[in-house]
Amino acid sequence: MTEHHDVVVIGGGQAGLSISWCLVQRGIDHVVLERDSIGHQWREGRWDSFTLVTPNWQCNLPGYRYAGGDPDGFMTREQTYAFVRGYADTFPAPVREHVSVTSVTQSADSGFDIETTTGALHAGQVVVATGGYHVPAIPRFAERLPASVEQIHSSRYRSSAALPDGDVLVVGNGQSGAQIAEDLMLSGRTVHLVTGGAPRVARFYRGKDCVAWLHEMGTYDVSIADHPGGSAKRENTNHYVTGRDGGRDIDLRDFALRGMKLYGRLLDVVDETLHFAPTLEASLDAADAVAESIKDSIDAYIAREGIDAPHEDRYVPVWRPEQETTSLDLVSAEIGSVVWSIGFRTDYRWLHAGVFDGEGHPCHNRGVTAVPGLFFLGLPWQHTWGSGRFASVGRDAEYLADRIELESSVQPAIASSLA
């Protein structure tokens, strides 16, 4: 007989563990299937000097929160992994590690048929908690780079020492790209950074971490339905900043003064030469404008609430490109490696359900899909800005657990009435 569970949760990271905790509290039968091991990506998918960019006090999962001695600090890679792994030890989480889900289909009668590398299961309901970052994105023209140049995705970057000799080209200046570029620069490497449209945020402003101000202002609690940007916010790049060494700004203009080479958007590779759009200055200005607009909102909040906060002068750009470089010969520049940091693509090919848009993203409302019993958890902007973070994934899990409990009670009643 096929093994049956009321709920099957796919993914054993913080999202999968959060919904598991909620289901345990409600006494709902379930199992959590994890392809690798609990919290695997926090240890294996981050570089050596990685830290969270959100402060430790915001690490708050159902029934579990950060309890260390540095609430305003930023957990390292190993500390974050230990935090997630420790969470699983606080309750009887029915996690099965090293089990890959290969297919999920709707059953002919009800529920879902699930194929895995260890056998088949049947579930009344399914929670997909695999996050929104699955397949590393690398452009096809990367195939035209010289064979002498080593190419890796940011998810495989560990340290400067692990790369071959020579200058390093980092493509993408989102959270990962900007922090990796800084890590390479601090190690003594000459870094070439290709910029895009990523925004930035100041680490501290007027005596407090900007995250703390935004948290206090309720910014992380605004639902995507109420946000002016609407569902398009889900595609936005996160603001770059760092928690390294206690937290600080990432200022690419300052990096340029310190020797980093900056370029506009990458257009193509032709005969070992990279070609860029002249968008560098506009990108830097746009990133600064976002940072300053956040300060504007903080200033308004301080004034509105009558808060006694120290005055702080506004940022003044420390560098501007005299002339934008629109091409770079990889050989003459002695580029030894390229780190692609342009994000990920979703991959739900194993999930056979009519819940996806034309780009492969799940269509849902707060994680609830149009297919009864099928839910998503841990997606960026699933409900609020905090959904994809430790800050609010637990709240999303509680919401879905209530829906699951409701549907679990409704289904037997329907079956009884039809008997």
PDB file of N, CA and C in Angstrom, residues 252-289:
ATOM      1  N   LEU A 252      29.494  51.509  -3.526  1.00  0.00           N
ATOM      2  CA  LEU A 252      30.297  51.159  -4.699  1.00  0.00           C
ATOM      3  C   LEU A 252      31.173  52.321  -5.148  1.00  0.00           C
ATOM      4  N   ARG A 253      30.761  53.531  -4.877  1.00  0.00           N
ATOM      5  CA  ARG A 253      31.593  54.690  -5.228  1.00  0.00           C
ATOM      6  C   ARG A 253      32.887  54.661  -4.408  1.00  0.00           C
ATOM      7  N   ASP A 254      32.753  54.332  -3.135  1.00  0.00           N
ATOM      8  CA  ASP A 254      33.934  54.209  -2.286  1.00  0.00           C
ATOM      9  C   ASP A 254      34.816  53.063  -2.765  1.00  0.00           C
ATOM     10  N   PHE A 255      34.197  51.963  -3.191  1.00  0.00           N
ATOM     11  CA  PHE A 255      34.969  50.841  -3.728  1.00  0.00           C
ATOM     12  C   PHE A 255      35.782  51.286  -4.941  1.00  0.00           C
ATOM     13  N   ALA A 256      35.196  52.141  -5.785  1.00  0.00           N
ATOM     14  CA  ALA A 256      35.908  52.632  -6.969  1.00  0.00           C
ATOM     15  C   ALA A 256      37.130  53.445  -6.560  1.00  0.00           C
ATOM     16  N   LEU A 257      36.986  54.260  -5.517  1.00  0.00           N
ATOM     17  CA  LEU A 257      38.144  55.017  -5.013  1.00  0.00           C
ATOM     18  C   LEU A 257      39.238  54.096  -4.505  1.00  0.00           C
ATOM     19  N   ARG A 258      38.842  52.917  -4.072  1.00  0.00           N
ATOM     20  CA  ARG A 258      39.801  51.953  -3.523  1.00  0.00           C
ATOM     21  C   ARG A 258      40.317  50.978  -4.576  1.00  0.00           C
ATOM     22  N   GLY A 259      39.978  51.231  -5.831  1.00  0.00           N
ATOM     23  CA  GLY A 259      40.571  50.453  -6.913  1.00  0.00           C
ATOM     24  C   GLY A 259      39.653  49.510  -7.644  1.00  0.00           C
ATOM     25  N   MET A 260      38.422  49.356  -7.216  1.00  0.00           N
ATOM     26  CA  MET A 260      37.502  48.467  -7.921  1.00  0.00           C
ATOM     27  C   MET A 260      37.081  49.105  -9.248  1.00  0.00           C
ATOM     28  N   LYS A 261      37.016  48.308 -10.292  1.00  0.00           N
ATOM     29  CA  LYS A 261      36.616  48.775 -11.614  1.00  0.00           C
ATOM     30  C   LYS A 261      35.111  48.537 -11.789  1.00  0.00           C
ATOM     31  N   LEU A 262      34.384  49.592 -12.128  1.00  0.00           N
ATOM     32  CA  LEU A 262      32.932  49.500 -12.250  1.00  0.00           C
ATOM     33  C   LEU A 262      32.484  49.692 -13.693  1.00  0.00           C
ATOM     34  N   TYR A 263      31.433  48.953 -14.069  1.00  0.00           N
ATOM     35  CA  TYR A 263      30.921  49.005 -15.437  1.00  0.00           C
ATOM     36  C   TYR A 263      29.387  49.043 -15.407  1.00  0.00           C
ATOM     37  N   GLY A 264      28.827  49.447 -16.547  1.00  0.00           N
ATOM     38  CA  GLY A 264      27.383  49.426 -16.699  1.00  0.00           C
ATOM     39  C   GLY A 264      26.890  48.038 -17.047  1.00  0.00           C
ATOM     40  N   ARG A 265      25.661  47.940 -17.485  1.00  0.00           N
ATOM     41  CA  ARG A 265      25.024  46.649 -17.764  1.00  0.00           C
ATOM     42  C   ARG A 265      25.761  45.884 -18.864  1.00  0.00           C
ATOM     43  N   LEU A 266      25.984  44.580 -18.639  1.00  0.00           N
ATOM     44  CA  LEU A 266      26.663  43.737 -19.612  1.00  0.00           C
ATOM     45  C   LEU A 266      25.727  43.412 -20.769  1.00  0.00           C
ATOM     46  N   LEU A 267      26.200  43.687 -21.995  1.00  0.00           N
ATOM     47  CA  LEU A 267      25.381  43.482 -23.184  1.00  0.00           C
ATOM     48  C   LEU A 267      25.718  42.204 -23.935  1.00  0.00           C
ATOM     49  N   ASP A 268      27.028  41.938 -24.106  1.00  0.00           N
ATOM     50  CA  ASP A 268      27.402  40.807 -24.956  1.00  0.00           C
ATOM     51  C   ASP A 268      28.880  40.482 -24.770  1.00  0.00           C
ATOM     52  N   VAL A 269      29.274  39.329 -25.305  1.00  0.00           N
ATOM     53  CA  VAL A 269      30.677  38.905 -25.344  1.00  0.00           C
ATOM     54  C   VAL A 269      31.017  38.627 -26.800  1.00  0.00           C
ATOM     55  N   VAL A 270      32.003  39.321 -27.337  1.00  0.00           N
ATOM     56  CA  VAL A 270      32.417  39.133 -28.720  1.00  0.00           C
ATOM     57  C   VAL A 270      33.933  39.048 -28.776  1.00  0.00           C
ATOM     58  N   ASP A 271      34.447  37.905 -29.270  1.00  0.00           N
ATOM     59  CA  ASP A 271      35.888  37.733 -29.440  1.00  0.00           C
ATOM     60  C   ASP A 271      36.660  38.079 -28.166  1.00  0.00           C
ATOM     61  N   GLU A 272      36.264  37.482 -27.068  1.00  0.00           N
ATOM     62  CA  GLU A 272      36.937  37.627 -25.773  1.00  0.00           C
ATOM     63  C   GLU A 272      36.824  39.038 -25.185  1.00  0.00           C
ATOM     64  N   THR A 273      35.938  39.829 -25.747  1.00  0.00           N
ATOM     65  CA  THR A 273      35.734  41.190 -25.243  1.00  0.00           C
ATOM     66  C   THR A 273      34.306  41.357 -24.742  1.00  0.00           C
ATOM     67  N   LEU A 274      34.182  41.904 -23.546  1.00  0.00           N
ATOM     68  CA  LEU A 274      32.874  42.199 -22.981  1.00  0.00           C
ATOM     69  C   LEU A 274      32.440  43.593 -23.414  1.00  0.00           C
ATOM     70  N   HIS A 275      31.165  43.740 -23.691  1.00  0.00           N
ATOM     71  CA  HIS A 275      30.625  45.033 -24.087  1.00  0.00           C
ATOM     72  C   HIS A 275      29.543  45.443 -23.084  1.00  0.00           C
ATOM     73  N   PHE A 276      29.626  46.716 -22.651  1.00  0.00           N
ATOM     74  CA  PHE A 276      28.728  47.224 -21.613  1.00  0.00           C
ATOM     75  C   PHE A 276      27.923  48.408 -22.122  1.00  0.00           C
ATOM     76  N   ALA A 277      26.738  48.560 -21.572  1.00  0.00           N
ATOM     77  CA  ALA A 277      25.946  49.758 -21.826  1.00  0.00           C
ATOM     78  C   ALA A 277      26.468  50.877 -20.932  1.00  0.00           C
ATOM     79  N   PRO A 278      26.392  52.115 -21.366  1.00  0.00           N
ATOM     80  CA  PRO A 278      26.880  53.241 -20.548  1.00  0.00           C
ATOM     81  C   PRO A 278      25.866  53.622 -19.472  1.00  0.00           C
ATOM     82  N   THR A 279      25.586  52.679 -18.568  1.00  0.00           N
ATOM     83  CA  THR A 279      24.531  52.878 -17.564  1.00  0.00           C
ATOM     84  C   THR A 279      25.077  52.975 -16.143  1.00  0.00           C
ATOM     85  N   LEU A 280      26.401  52.990 -15.987  1.00  0.00           N
ATOM     86  CA  LEU A 280      26.986  52.949 -14.643  1.00  0.00           C
ATOM     87  C   LEU A 280      26.535  54.132 -13.788  1.00  0.00           C
ATOM     88  N   GLU A 281      26.727  55.346 -14.293  1.00  0.00           N
ATOM     89  CA  GLU A 281      26.410  56.520 -13.486  1.00  0.00           C
ATOM     90  C   GLU A 281      24.925  56.557 -13.125  1.00  0.00           C
ATOM     91  N   ALA A 282      24.087  56.205 -14.082  1.00  0.00           N
ATOM     92  CA  ALA A 282      22.648  56.194 -13.811  1.00  0.00           C
ATOM     93  C   ALA A 282      22.302  55.144 -12.755  1.00  0.00           C
ATOM     94  N   SER A 283      22.975  54.003 -12.788  1.00  0.00           N
ATOM     95  CA  SER A 283      22.726  52.944 -11.802  1.00  0.00           C
ATOM     96  C   SER A 283      23.139  53.381 -10.407  1.00  0.00           C
ATOM     97  N   LEU A 284      24.306  54.013 -10.306  1.00  0.00           N
ATOM     98  CA  LEU A 284      24.772  54.494  -9.006  1.00  0.00           C
ATOM     99  C   LEU A 284      23.833  55.561  -8.455  1.00  0.00           C
ATOM    100  N   ASP A 285      23.405  56.473  -9.323  1.00  0.00           N
ATOM    101  CA  ASP A 285      22.494  57.533  -8.885  1.00  0.00           C
ATOM    102  C   ASP A 285      21.162  56.943  -8.419  1.00  0.00           C
ATOM    103  N   ALA A 286      20.659  55.948  -9.145  1.00  0.00           N
ATOM    104  CA  ALA A 286      19.374  55.344  -8.790  1.00  0.00           C
ATOM    105  C   ALA A 286      19.467  54.614  -7.449  1.00  0.00           C
ATOM    106  N   ALA A 287      20.581  53.908  -7.229  1.00  0.00           N
ATOM    107  CA  ALA A 287      20.771  53.199  -5.959  1.00  0.00           C
ATOM    108  C   ALA A 287      20.830  54.184  -4.796  1.00  0.00           C
ATOM    109  N   ASP A 288      21.552  55.295  -4.994  1.00  0.00           N
ATOM    110  CA  ASP A 288      21.629  56.323  -3.953  1.00  0.00           C
ATOM    111  C   ASP A 288      20.264  56.949  -3.698  1.00  0.00           C
ATOM    112  N   ALA A 289      19.490  57.152  -4.765  1.00  0.00           N
ATOM    113  CA  ALA A 289      18.172  57.768  -4.618  1.00  0.00           C
ATOM    114  C   ALA A 289      17.254  56.900  -3.758  1.00  0.00           C
TER     115      ALA A 289
END
